[in-house]
Coordinates of C-alpha atoms in Angstrom, one line a residue:
Chain S
X161 CA -50.5 -19.4 -89.6
X162 CA -52.6 -17.8 -87.0
X163 CA -56.2 -16.6 -87.6
X164 CA -55.4 -12.9 -86.9
X165 CA -52.3 -11.5 -88.4
X166 CA -51.2 -8.0 -87.3
X167 CA -51.2 -6.9 -90.9
X168 CA -53.4 -8.3 -93.6
X169 CA -53.0 -6.9 -97.1
X170 CA -55.8 -8.0 -99.4
X171 CA -55.5 -7.8 -103.2
X172 CA -54.0 -4.3 -103.1
X173 CA -53.6 -2.4 -106.4
X174 CA -52.0 1.0 -106.6
X175 CA -51.7 3.1 -109.7
X176 CA -49.9 6.5 -110.1
X177 CA -51.4 7.8 -113.2
X178 CA -50.7 5.2 -115.9
X179 CA -48.0 3.5 -113.8
X180 CA -49.1 0.5 -111.9
X181 CA -47.0 0.3 -108.8
X182 CA -48.7 -2.7 -107.2
X183 CA -50.6 -5.3 -109.0
X184 CA -52.8 -7.3 -106.6
X185 CA -50.6 -7.9 -103.5
X186 CA -51.8 -10.3 -100.8
X187 CA -49.7 -10.5 -97.6
X188 CA -50.2 -11.5 -94.0
X189 CA -47.7 -10.5 -91.4
X190 CA -47.7 -12.1 -88.0
X191 CA -47.5 -10.3 -84.7
X192 CA -43.9 -10.0 -83.5
X193 CA -42.3 -10.9 -86.8
X194 CA -39.3 -9.2 -88.4
X195 CA -40.6 -9.1 -91.9
X196 CA -38.7 -7.8 -95.0
X197 CA -40.0 -6.5 -98.3
X198 CA -37.2 -7.2 -100.7
X199 CA -36.8 -6.2 -104.3
X200 CA -35.0 -4.1 -106.8
X201 CA -35.8 -0.3 -106.9
X202 CA -39.1 0.5 -108.4
X203 CA -40.7 -2.9 -107.5
X204 CA -43.3 -1.2 -105.3
X205 CA -41.9 -2.2 -101.9
X206 CA -41.7 1.4 -100.6
X207 CA -45.2 2.1 -101.9
X208 CA -46.5 -0.9 -100.0
X209 CA -44.8 0.3 -96.8
X210 CA -46.1 3.8 -97.2
X211 CA -49.6 2.3 -97.7
X212 CA -49.3 0.6 -94.3
X213 CA -48.1 3.8 -92.7
X214 CA -51.1 5.7 -94.2
X215 CA -49.2 8.0 -96.6
X216 CA -50.8 6.3 -99.7
X217 CA -54.2 4.9 -100.2
X218 CA -54.7 1.8 -102.2
X219 CA -56.4 2.2 -105.6
X220 CA -58.3 -1.0 -104.7
X221 CA -58.0 -3.7 -102.1
X222 CA -57.7 -3.4 -98.3
X223 CA -55.0 -2.8 -95.7
X224 CA -56.1 -4.3 -92.3
X225 CA -54.0 -3.6 -89.3
X226 CA -54.8 -5.4 -86.0
X227 CA -58.1 -6.5 -87.5
X228 CA -59.2 -3.0 -88.3
X229 CA -59.6 -1.9 -91.9
X230 CA -57.4 1.2 -92.4
X231 CA -59.4 2.7 -95.4
X232 CA -59.5 6.5 -94.9
X233 CA -57.6 6.5 -91.6
X234 CA -54.7 9.0 -91.8
X235 CA -51.2 8.3 -90.8
X236 CA -51.5 10.1 -87.4
X237 CA -54.3 7.7 -86.3
X238 CA -52.6 4.5 -87.2
X239 CA -50.8 2.2 -84.8
X240 CA -47.7 2.3 -86.9
X241 CA -44.5 4.4 -86.7
X242 CA -41.9 4.8 -89.4
X243 CA -38.2 5.2 -89.6
X244 CA -37.5 7.2 -92.8
X245 CA -34.6 6.6 -95.2
X246 CA -33.5 10.2 -94.7
X247 CA -34.2 9.7 -90.9
X248 CA -36.3 12.9 -91.0
X249 CA -34.9 14.2 -87.7
X250 CA -36.4 17.6 -86.9
X251 CA -33.4 19.8 -87.3
X252 CA -34.6 22.6 -85.0
X253 CA -35.1 20.3 -82.0
X254 CA -32.7 18.6 -79.6
X255 CA -32.4 14.8 -79.5
X256 CA -34.8 14.6 -76.5
X257 CA -37.4 16.8 -78.1
X258 CA -37.2 14.7 -81.3
X259 CA -37.8 11.5 -79.4
X260 CA -40.5 13.1 -77.2
X261 CA -42.2 14.7 -80.2
X262 CA -45.1 12.3 -80.5
X263 CA -45.6 11.9 -76.7
X264 CA -46.6 15.6 -76.5
X265 CA -49.9 14.6 -78.1
X266 CA -50.5 12.0 -75.5
X267 CA -51.9 12.9 -72.1
X268 CA -48.7 12.6 -70.1
X269 CA -47.0 14.7 -67.5
X270 CA -43.7 16.4 -68.3
X271 CA -41.8 14.0 -66.0
X272 CA -43.4 10.9 -67.5
X273 CA -42.4 12.1 -71.0
X274 CA -38.8 12.7 -69.8
X275 CA -38.7 9.2 -68.4
X276 CA -40.1 7.6 -71.5
X277 CA -37.6 9.5 -73.6
X278 CA -34.7 8.4 -71.4
X279 CA -35.9 4.8 -71.6
X280 CA -36.0 5.0 -75.4
X281 CA -32.6 6.6 -75.6
X282 CA -31.2 3.9 -73.4
X283 CA -32.8 1.3 -75.7
X284 CA -30.8 2.6 -78.7
X285 CA -27.6 3.2 -76.7
X286 CA -27.8 7.0 -76.7
X287 CA -27.9 7.8 -73.0
X288 CA -26.5 11.3 -72.4
X289 CA -27.2 12.6 -75.9
X290 CA -30.5 14.1 -75.1
X291 CA -29.4 17.7 -75.1
X292 CA -27.5 17.6 -78.4
X293 CA -29.0 19.1 -81.5
X294 CA -29.6 17.0 -84.5
X295 CA -26.8 18.3 -86.7
X296 CA -24.2 17.3 -84.1
X297 CA -24.9 13.6 -84.6
X298 CA -23.3 11.2 -86.9
X299 CA -25.3 9.2 -89.5
X300 CA -25.5 6.1 -87.2
X301 CA -26.6 8.2 -84.2
X302 CA -29.3 9.9 -86.3
X303 CA -30.6 6.5 -87.3
X304 CA -30.8 5.6 -83.6
X305 CA -32.7 8.7 -82.8
X306 CA -35.2 8.0 -85.6
X307 CA -35.6 4.5 -84.2
X308 CA -36.0 5.7 -80.6
X309 CA -38.6 8.3 -81.8
X310 CA -40.6 5.5 -83.3
X311 CA -40.2 3.0 -80.4
X312 CA -41.2 5.5 -77.7
X313 CA -44.7 5.7 -79.3
X314 CA -45.1 2.0 -78.4
X315 CA -46.5 1.2 -81.9
X316 CA -47.9 -2.2 -82.9
X317 CA -45.8 -2.1 -86.0
X318 CA -42.5 -0.3 -86.8
X319 CA -41.9 0.5 -90.4
X320 CA -38.4 0.8 -91.7
X321 CA -37.7 2.3 -95.1
X322 CA -34.2 1.3 -96.1
X323 CA -32.9 2.6 -92.8
X324 CA -29.3 1.5 -93.2
X325 CA -28.7 2.4 -96.8
X326 CA -26.9 5.6 -95.9
X327 CA -24.5 4.1 -93.5
X328 CA -21.0 2.7 -94.4
X329 CA -20.5 -1.0 -94.6
X330 CA -19.0 -1.7 -91.2
X331 CA -21.6 0.4 -89.3
X332 CA -24.4 -1.1 -91.4
X333 CA -23.4 -4.6 -90.5
X334 CA -23.3 -3.7 -86.8
X335 CA -26.7 -2.0 -87.0
X336 CA -28.2 -5.0 -88.7
X337 CA -27.4 -7.2 -85.8
X338 CA -28.4 -4.5 -83.2
X339 CA -31.7 -3.8 -84.9
X340 CA -32.5 -7.5 -85.0
X341 CA -31.6 -7.9 -81.3
X342 CA -33.7 -4.8 -80.4
X343 CA -36.7 -6.2 -82.3
X344 CA -36.4 -9.5 -80.5
X345 CA -36.2 -7.8 -77.1
X346 CA -39.2 -5.4 -77.6
X347 CA -41.2 -8.0 -79.5
X348 CA -42.8 -5.4 -81.8
X349 CA -43.5 -6.3 -85.4
X350 CA -40.9 -4.7 -87.7
X351 CA -41.4 -4.3 -91.4
X352 CA -38.2 -3.6 -93.3
X353 CA -38.0 -2.3 -96.9
X354 CA -34.6 -3.1 -98.5
X355 CA -33.0 -3.8 -101.8
X356 CA -30.1 -5.5 -100.1
X357 CA -30.7 -9.3 -100.1
X358 CA -27.9 -10.0 -97.6
X359 CA -29.5 -7.5 -95.2
X360 CA -32.9 -9.2 -95.6
X361 CA -31.4 -12.6 -95.0
X362 CA -29.5 -11.6 -91.9
X363 CA -32.4 -9.7 -90.2
X364 CA -35.7 -11.2 -91.1
X365 CA -38.0 -14.0 -89.9
X366 CA -39.7 -13.9 -93.2
X367 CA -39.1 -12.1 -96.5
X368 CA -41.4 -11.2 -99.3
X369 CA -39.6 -10.8 -102.7
X370 CA -41.3 -8.3 -105.0
X371 CA -40.8 -7.8 -108.7
X372 CA -42.7 -5.1 -110.7
X373 CA -45.5 -4.7 -108.2
X374 CA -46.1 -8.4 -107.7
X375 CA -45.0 -10.8 -104.9
X376 CA -42.8 -13.5 -106.3
X377 CA -42.2 -15.5 -103.1
X378 CA -42.8 -15.2 -99.3
X379 CA -40.6 -17.4 -97.3
X380 CA -38.1 -17.7 -94.4
X381 CA -34.5 -16.7 -95.4
X382 CA -33.4 -20.3 -95.5
X383 CA -36.3 -21.4 -97.8
X384 CA -35.8 -18.4 -100.0
X385 CA -32.1 -19.2 -100.4
X386 CA -32.4 -22.9 -100.8
X387 CA -35.7 -23.2 -102.6
X388 CA -36.3 -20.1 -104.7
X389 CA -39.5 -20.5 -106.7
X390 CA -38.2 -19.3 -110.0
X391 CA -35.0 -18.3 -111.7
X392 CA -35.6 -14.6 -111.1
X393 CA -35.8 -15.0 -107.3
X394 CA -32.9 -17.4 -107.4
X395 CA -30.6 -14.9 -109.2
X396 CA -31.7 -12.0 -107.0
X397 CA -30.9 -13.8 -103.8
X398 CA -27.2 -14.6 -103.6
X399 CA -25.3 -16.1 -106.6
X400 CA -26.8 -18.9 -108.6
X401 CA -25.4 -20.9 -111.5
X402 CA -27.9 -22.0 -114.1
X403 CA -27.3 -25.2 -116.2
X404 CA -29.2 -26.9 -119.0
X405 CA -30.9 -30.1 -117.9
X406 CA -33.4 -32.7 -119.0
X407 CA -35.5 -34.8 -116.7
X408 CA -37.3 -38.1 -116.9
X409 CA -39.9 -39.6 -114.5
X410 CA -38.5 -42.4 -112.4
X411 CA -40.3 -45.4 -111.1
X412 CA -40.2 -44.3 -107.4
X413 CA -41.9 -40.9 -108.1
X414 CA -38.6 -39.1 -108.2
X415 CA -36.8 -37.6 -111.2
X416 CA -33.8 -38.7 -113.2
X417 CA -31.8 -35.6 -114.2
X418 CA -29.4 -35.4 -117.1
X419 CA -27.2 -32.4 -116.7
X420 CA -24.7 -32.2 -119.7
X421 CA -22.3 -30.0 -117.8
X422 CA -22.2 -32.2 -114.6
X423 CA -23.5 -35.6 -115.3
X424 CA -26.6 -37.7 -114.3
X425 CA -28.2 -37.8 -110.9
X426 CA -31.4 -39.1 -109.3
X427 CA -33.7 -36.8 -107.3
X428 CA -35.7 -38.6 -104.6
X429 CA -39.4 -38.1 -104.5
X430 CA -39.1 -36.1 -101.2
X431 CA -36.8 -33.6 -102.7
X432 CA -39.0 -33.0 -105.8
X433 CA -41.3 -30.0 -105.7
X434 CA -45.0 -30.9 -105.9
X435 CA -46.7 -30.4 -109.3
X436 CA -43.5 -30.3 -111.2
X437 CA -43.7 -32.5 -114.3
X438 CA -40.4 -33.8 -115.6
X439 CA -41.1 -32.4 -119.1
X440 CA -41.2 -28.8 -117.8
X441 CA -37.7 -28.9 -116.5
X442 CA -35.1 -27.4 -118.9
X443 CA -32.7 -25.6 -116.5
X444 CA -31.6 -26.3 -112.9
X445 CA -29.7 -24.1 -110.4
X446 CA -26.6 -24.8 -108.4
X447 CA -25.3 -22.5 -105.7
X448 CA -21.5 -21.9 -105.8
X449 CA -20.9 -23.3 -102.3
X450 CA -22.7 -26.5 -103.3
X451 CA -20.0 -27.3 -105.8
X452 CA -16.6 -28.3 -104.4
X453 CA -13.2 -28.5 -106.0
X454 CA -11.7 -31.8 -105.1
X455 CA -8.0 -30.9 -104.5
X456 CA -6.6 -34.3 -103.5
X457 CA -6.7 -37.6 -105.2
X458 CA -8.2 -39.1 -102.1
X459 CA -11.1 -36.5 -102.0
X460 CA -14.4 -38.0 -103.2
X461 CA -18.0 -36.8 -103.5
X462 CA -21.4 -38.3 -104.3
X463 CA -21.0 -37.2 -107.9
X464 CA -17.9 -36.0 -109.7
X465 CA -17.2 -34.2 -112.9
X466 CA -14.4 -32.3 -114.5
X467 CA -13.8 -28.7 -115.4
X468 CA -11.0 -26.1 -116.1
X469 CA -10.4 -23.1 -113.9
X470 CA -10.6 -19.9 -115.9
X471 CA -10.2 -17.3 -113.2
X472 CA -10.3 -16.7 -109.4
X473 CA -11.5 -13.9 -107.2
X474 CA -9.9 -13.8 -103.8
X475 CA -12.2 -12.5 -101.0
X476 CA -10.0 -13.3 -98.0
X477 CA -12.1 -15.9 -96.4
X478 CA -13.4 -17.3 -99.7
X479 CA -12.2 -17.7 -103.2
X480 CA -14.7 -17.6 -106.1
X481 CA -13.5 -19.7 -109.1
X482 CA -14.9 -19.3 -112.6
X483 CA -14.9 -22.8 -114.0
X484 CA -15.5 -23.9 -117.5
X485 CA -17.6 -27.1 -117.4
X486 CA -18.1 -29.3 -120.4
X487 CA -21.1 -28.8 -122.8
X488 CA -21.9 -25.3 -121.5
X489 CA -20.8 -21.9 -122.8
X490 CA -21.3 -19.9 -119.6
X491 CA -18.8 -20.1 -116.8
X492 CA -19.8 -21.7 -113.5
X493 CA -19.0 -20.1 -110.2
X494 CA -17.6 -22.4 -107.5
X495 CA -16.8 -20.9 -104.1
X496 CA -14.2 -22.5 -101.8
X497 CA -13.3 -21.6 -98.2
X498 CA -9.7 -20.7 -97.8
X499 CA -8.5 -23.1 -95.2
X500 CA -4.9 -23.3 -93.9
X501 CA -2.3 -24.4 -96.4
X502 CA -4.5 -24.3 -99.4
X503 CA -3.2 -22.2 -102.3
X504 CA -5.3 -20.6 -105.0
X505 CA -5.7 -22.8 -108.1
X506 CA -4.0 -21.3 -111.1
X507 CA -6.0 -20.5 -114.3
X508 CA -5.9 -23.3 -116.8
X509 CA -5.7 -26.0 -114.2
X510 CA -8.0 -29.0 -114.8
X511 CA -9.9 -29.8 -111.6
X512 CA -12.4 -32.4 -110.4
X513 CA -15.7 -30.9 -109.2
X514 CA -17.6 -32.7 -106.5
X515 CA -21.4 -32.3 -106.1
X516 CA -24.5 -34.3 -105.2
X517 CA -28.3 -34.5 -105.6
X518 CA -28.6 -32.0 -102.7
X519 CA -26.8 -29.4 -104.7
X520 CA -29.5 -29.1 -107.3
X521 CA -32.2 -26.5 -107.1
X522 CA -35.3 -27.2 -109.2
X523 CA -37.7 -24.4 -110.3
X524 CA -41.4 -24.9 -110.7
Chain G
X254 CA 1.2 58.1 -119.7
X255 CA 1.4 56.3 -116.5
X256 CA -2.3 56.7 -115.9
X257 CA -3.2 55.2 -119.3
X258 CA -0.9 52.3 -118.6
X259 CA -2.5 51.8 -115.2
X260 CA -6.0 51.9 -116.7
X261 CA -5.2 49.5 -119.4
X262 CA -3.7 47.0 -117.0
X263 CA -6.4 47.3 -114.3
X264 CA -9.5 48.2 -116.3
X265 CA -11.7 45.8 -114.4
X266 CA -10.6 47.3 -111.1
X267 CA -11.2 50.8 -112.4
X268 CA -14.6 49.9 -113.7
X269 CA -15.5 48.4 -110.3
X270 CA -14.3 51.4 -108.4
X271 CA -16.3 53.8 -110.7
X272 CA -19.3 51.6 -110.4
X273 CA -19.3 51.7 -106.6
X274 CA -18.6 55.4 -106.5
X275 CA -21.5 56.1 -108.9
X276 CA -23.8 53.9 -106.8
X277 CA -23.0 55.2 -103.4
X278 CA -21.8 58.8 -103.8
X279 CA -25.3 60.3 -103.8
X280 CA -26.1 58.3 -100.6
X281 CA -23.0 59.7 -98.9
X282 CA -24.0 63.3 -99.9
X283 CA -27.2 62.8 -97.9
X284 CA -25.7 62.8 -94.4
X285 CA -23.1 65.3 -95.5
X286 CA -25.7 68.0 -96.3
X287 CA -27.9 67.0 -93.4
X288 CA -25.2 68.3 -91.0
X289 CA -24.4 71.3 -93.2
X290 CA -25.4 74.7 -91.8
X291 CA -26.4 76.4 -95.1
X292 CA -29.9 76.0 -96.6
X293 CA -28.4 75.9 -100.0
X294 CA -27.3 72.4 -101.1
X295 CA -23.9 73.2 -102.6
X296 CA -20.2 72.9 -101.9
X297 CA -18.2 74.2 -100.0
X298 CA -19.8 73.1 -96.7
X299 CA -20.4 76.0 -94.4
X300 CA -20.3 74.4 -90.9
X301 CA -21.6 71.6 -88.7
X302 CA -25.1 71.8 -87.3
X303 CA -27.8 69.4 -86.0
X304 CA -30.6 72.0 -86.3
X305 CA -32.2 70.3 -89.3
X306 CA -32.8 67.3 -87.1
X307 CA -34.4 69.5 -84.5
X308 CA -36.7 70.9 -87.1
X309 CA -37.8 67.4 -88.0
X310 CA -38.7 66.6 -84.4
X311 CA -40.8 69.6 -84.1
X312 CA -42.9 69.0 -87.3
X313 CA -46.2 67.4 -86.4
X314 CA -47.1 66.8 -90.1
X315 CA -44.0 64.7 -90.3
X316 CA -44.9 62.7 -87.2
X317 CA -48.3 61.9 -88.7
X318 CA -46.7 60.8 -92.0
X319 CA -44.2 58.6 -90.1
X320 CA -47.1 57.1 -88.1
X321 CA -49.1 56.4 -91.2
X322 CA -46.2 54.9 -93.0
X323 CA -45.4 52.6 -90.0
X324 CA -49.0 51.4 -89.8
X325 CA -49.1 50.8 -93.5
X326 CA -45.7 49.1 -93.5
X327 CA -46.4 46.8 -90.6
X328 CA -49.9 45.8 -91.8
X329 CA -48.7 45.3 -95.4
X330 CA -45.8 43.2 -94.2
X331 CA -47.9 40.9 -92.1
X332 CA -50.8 40.5 -94.6
X333 CA -48.5 39.9 -97.6
X334 CA -46.3 37.5 -95.7
X335 CA -49.4 35.5 -94.6
X336 CA -50.8 35.4 -98.1
X337 CA -47.3 34.7 -99.5
X338 CA -46.8 31.8 -97.1
X339 CA -50.0 30.2 -98.2
X340 CA -49.3 30.7 -101.9
X341 CA -45.7 29.6 -101.7
X342 CA -46.7 26.4 -99.8
X343 CA -49.4 25.6 -102.3
X344 CA -47.0 26.3 -105.2
X345 CA -44.1 24.1 -103.9
X346 CA -46.0 21.2 -102.3
X347 CA -49.2 20.6 -104.4
X348 CA -50.2 20.2 -107.9
X349 CA -53.6 21.7 -108.9
X350 CA -55.4 22.6 -112.1
X351 CA -54.3 25.8 -113.8
X352 CA -51.3 26.0 -111.4
X353 CA -49.0 27.8 -113.8
X354 CA -51.7 30.3 -114.8
X355 CA -52.6 31.1 -111.2
X356 CA -48.9 31.4 -110.2
X357 CA -48.3 33.8 -113.1
X358 CA -51.2 35.9 -112.0
X359 CA -49.8 36.1 -108.5
X360 CA -46.4 37.1 -109.7
X361 CA -47.6 39.5 -112.4
X362 CA -47.5 42.7 -110.2
X363 CA -43.8 42.2 -110.0
X364 CA -43.4 43.3 -113.7
X365 CA -46.5 45.5 -114.0
X366 CA -45.6 49.2 -114.1
X367 CA -46.7 50.6 -110.7
X368 CA -48.2 53.7 -112.3
X369 CA -50.7 51.5 -114.2
X370 CA -51.5 49.5 -111.0
X371 CA -52.0 52.8 -109.2
X372 CA -54.3 54.4 -111.8
X373 CA -56.3 51.2 -112.2
X374 CA -56.8 50.8 -108.5
X375 CA -57.8 54.5 -108.2
X376 CA -60.4 54.2 -110.9
X377 CA -61.7 51.0 -109.4
X378 CA -62.0 52.5 -105.9
X379 CA -63.7 55.7 -107.3
X380 CA -66.2 53.6 -109.2
X381 CA -67.0 51.6 -106.1
X382 CA -67.3 54.7 -104.1
X383 CA -64.6 53.6 -101.7
X384 CA -63.1 56.5 -99.6
X385 CA -59.3 56.8 -99.8
X386 CA -57.5 56.1 -96.6
X387 CA -54.5 54.3 -95.3
X388 CA -56.5 51.1 -95.9
X389 CA -56.6 51.6 -99.6
X390 CA -52.8 52.2 -99.6
X391 CA -52.4 48.9 -97.6
X392 CA -54.5 47.1 -100.3
X393 CA -52.3 48.5 -103.1
X394 CA -49.1 47.7 -101.2
X395 CA -50.2 44.1 -100.4
X396 CA -50.8 43.6 -104.1
X397 CA -47.3 44.5 -105.1
X398 CA -45.6 42.9 -102.0
X399 CA -47.1 39.4 -102.3
X400 CA -44.9 38.4 -105.2
X401 CA -41.8 39.3 -103.3
X402 CA -43.1 37.3 -100.3
X403 CA -43.9 34.3 -102.5
X404 CA -40.5 34.4 -104.1
X405 CA -38.7 34.4 -100.8
X406 CA -40.9 31.8 -99.1
X407 CA -41.0 29.4 -102.0
X408 CA -37.3 29.0 -101.7
X409 CA -37.7 28.4 -97.9
X410 CA -40.4 25.8 -98.6
X411 CA -38.2 24.1 -101.3
X412 CA -35.5 23.6 -98.7
X413 CA -37.9 21.7 -96.5
X414 CA -37.6 17.9 -96.5
X415 CA -41.0 16.5 -97.2
X416 CA -40.3 13.5 -95.0
X417 CA -40.2 15.9 -92.0
X418 CA -43.9 16.6 -92.4
X419 CA -44.6 12.9 -92.9
X420 CA -42.6 12.0 -89.8
X421 CA -44.6 14.5 -87.8
X422 CA -48.0 13.1 -89.1
X423 CA -46.7 9.6 -88.5
X424 CA -45.9 10.5 -84.8
X425 CA -49.6 11.4 -84.3
X426 CA -49.5 15.1 -84.9
X427 CA -52.3 16.8 -86.9
X428 CA -51.8 18.9 -90.0
X429 CA -52.1 22.2 -88.2
X430 CA -49.9 20.9 -85.4
X431 CA -47.3 19.9 -87.9
X432 CA -47.3 23.4 -89.4
X433 CA -46.9 24.9 -85.9
X434 CA -44.3 22.6 -84.6
X435 CA -42.2 21.7 -87.6
X436 CA -42.9 23.7 -90.7
X437 CA -43.2 27.2 -89.2
X438 CA -40.0 27.0 -87.1
X439 CA -38.1 25.8 -90.2
X440 CA -39.3 28.5 -92.6
X441 CA -39.1 31.2 -89.9
X442 CA -35.9 32.7 -91.4
X443 CA -37.8 33.1 -94.7
X444 CA -40.8 34.5 -92.9
X445 CA -38.6 37.2 -91.2
X446 CA -36.9 37.9 -94.5
X447 CA -40.3 38.3 -96.1
X448 CA -41.5 40.6 -93.3
X449 CA -38.5 42.9 -93.6
X450 CA -38.5 43.1 -97.4
X451 CA -42.2 43.8 -97.7
X452 CA -42.0 46.3 -94.9
X453 CA -39.1 48.1 -96.6
X454 CA -40.9 48.0 -100.0
X455 CA -44.1 49.5 -98.4
X456 CA -42.1 52.1 -96.5
X457 CA -40.5 53.7 -99.6
X458 CA -43.2 53.0 -102.1
X459 CA -44.4 56.3 -103.6
X460 CA -46.6 56.0 -106.7
X461 CA -49.4 53.8 -105.3
X462 CA -49.3 55.7 -102.0
X463 CA -49.5 59.0 -103.9
X464 CA -52.6 57.9 -105.8
X465 CA -54.4 56.1 -103.1
X466 CA -53.6 58.0 -99.9
X467 CA -56.3 60.7 -99.6
X468 CA -55.5 63.0 -96.7
X469 CA -53.3 60.6 -94.7
X470 CA -50.0 61.0 -96.4
X471 CA -47.2 58.5 -96.1
X472 CA -43.6 59.4 -95.5
X473 CA -42.5 59.4 -99.2
X474 CA -45.5 61.4 -100.2
X475 CA -44.7 63.9 -97.4
X476 CA -41.0 64.1 -98.5
X477 CA -42.1 64.8 -102.1
X478 CA -44.4 67.6 -100.9
X479 CA -41.6 69.2 -98.9
X480 CA -39.3 69.3 -102.0
X481 CA -41.3 72.1 -103.4
X482 CA -39.9 74.4 -100.7
X483 CA -36.1 75.0 -101.1
X484 CA -35.8 76.0 -97.5
X485 CA -37.0 72.6 -96.3
X486 CA -34.4 70.8 -98.4
X487 CA -31.8 70.3 -95.6
X488 CA -34.4 68.9 -93.2
X489 CA -35.4 66.4 -96.0
X490 CA -31.7 65.5 -96.1
X491 CA -31.8 64.9 -92.4
X492 CA -34.8 62.8 -92.7
X493 CA -33.1 60.8 -95.5
X494 CA -30.1 60.2 -93.3
X495 CA -32.3 58.8 -90.5
X496 CA -34.1 56.5 -93.0
X497 CA -30.8 55.4 -94.4
X498 CA -29.4 54.5 -91.0
X499 CA -32.7 52.7 -90.1
X500 CA -32.7 50.7 -93.3
X501 CA -29.2 49.5 -92.9
X502 CA -29.9 48.5 -89.3
X503 CA -33.0 46.6 -90.4
X504 CA -31.1 44.7 -93.1
X505 CA -28.2 43.9 -90.8
X506 CA -30.6 42.7 -88.1
X507 CA -32.5 40.5 -90.5
X508 CA -29.4 39.0 -91.9
X509 CA -28.0 38.4 -88.4
X510 CA -31.2 36.6 -87.4
X511 CA -31.2 34.5 -90.5
X512 CA -27.6 33.4 -90.1
X513 CA -28.2 32.6 -86.4
X514 CA -31.1 30.3 -87.1
X515 CA -29.4 28.7 -90.1
X516 CA -26.5 27.9 -87.8
X517 CA -28.8 26.4 -85.1
X518 CA -30.1 24.0 -87.7
X519 CA -26.6 23.2 -88.9
X520 CA -27.2 24.6 -92.3
X521 CA -24.7 26.6 -94.4
X522 CA -25.6 30.3 -93.5
X523 CA -24.8 31.4 -97.1
X524 CA -27.6 29.2 -98.6
X525 CA -31.3 29.7 -99.0
X526 CA -34.0 32.0 -97.8
X527 CA -32.0 35.2 -97.3
X528 CA -31.9 38.4 -99.2
X529 CA -28.3 39.4 -98.5
X530 CA -26.2 36.7 -100.0

């Protein structure tokens, strides 16, 4: 981590009356990062974003942007610009006037403004739409106008409040990629608020997961998915199976795991989280794609166990099987890629499940 | 027999037809007698004439009354719309101590009998030694017009997305600039509605004007004074006709303007902020 993050949030608390929205949040966001605030609704992520924008003041703690404390500095004096969830396109102005709205306050000639507006429209692929009025645009186009309106100000940080939630699935997926590419080409710090874990994984450099006003984990998408710090984060990001387990210390500093549903396995010292005593482990996690159904007699894995298929959900590219493993009441989800010539396993079929030490997620 | 059957089958239609007739028949009589030659207001009509209108144009007392009424109407409309805008904005956007009480006080003149307001104001002005003039009438009219303005404009403010204001601030605009560039253009239809309504209320308000007017009579007070002379009745009818035409024009104009701006913003013209829905 560098010495001077673009945004430094220090022990921020925020209360609305008796409701505590943020309970001591610390966060450092680096220049040029695509950073996501992820959490269920009501976790305080939007409050935190609005605090950075200047629409809310912290009850205590400090928000520092570019090294300057923002206490008492209103939204119109901050080097941040926001893309609102409702887009907040001014309905009485044309697309060009919307995009150029903030430039009117800067000392620029009319032709300079027109040029900047055109550049911004080109950036979001809306060349030739300048004269349209806001209500003639589709949802995706409004979203682009809102983005152009923020980018044209050349802010140090762009704040996005669930900008894609109103779009349909196909358009949303396309915009996720476009937004990511745009961020990389302009190099401005983006902070995205979202409740969609998939969206956060696709777009972000780093993600902060918030629950009830507290940060549970800050990590890259990969780390977050592979090494969630606790069961709550693990179940919020993707699908996670939880299984009973017992652990013993082994001689080499690793762990010996006894998982009644799967079998025994040894965890090497390197794969074991620091400060995790064996006695504190009672449950482990396994991602569905880390378990494999061994279809052929000749298929083998590092560890093998047996289960019975109870149901299957067909997703086209993937099939998610519900498998009854021994010594556990809950069903375990196993996902398999649908390769050529492989048919879906019928319910009631006894299958061999392949897994390994790498499949296991330990929670500290 | 056939009539009773028709009535029993179409009683709702009959009711509606009678209702409309009752409502508008007197209004139709106005232009009818305004162009009637006889000074006596009675059927049958005696012949077509425009002389009552000519009489109107030659009456200087009337001209003075019209001028007074216009000044009072315009100033009242502007003042009560400005006050109404401030009050409506505070009501919709902010929470403050004693909000409900304060709002009730602002809206109270809406249900207070005008005669009581008029007498109370007259007593107060007399006690203060304030001379009666068109300005005292304006004061009284603003008092009764502000609630209407607040009612119209609070619906305009309620239709305003709060994020628009935040977006404007976020883009570097000041609070005042945001009002000028975003809020005002968006509530403009409501402002125009409010101006027209309050102007119309002031124009035909009689009781307060009668009590507070002094020597500068307003148009309704002038009309009332003319009714004592039966010979002047037809020219009062002519005056009524002119006022009728003007009011309808004003309302149509206001509604046309509101619909046009609603359309520009891509809103449903039938919703929000208008008074002819």
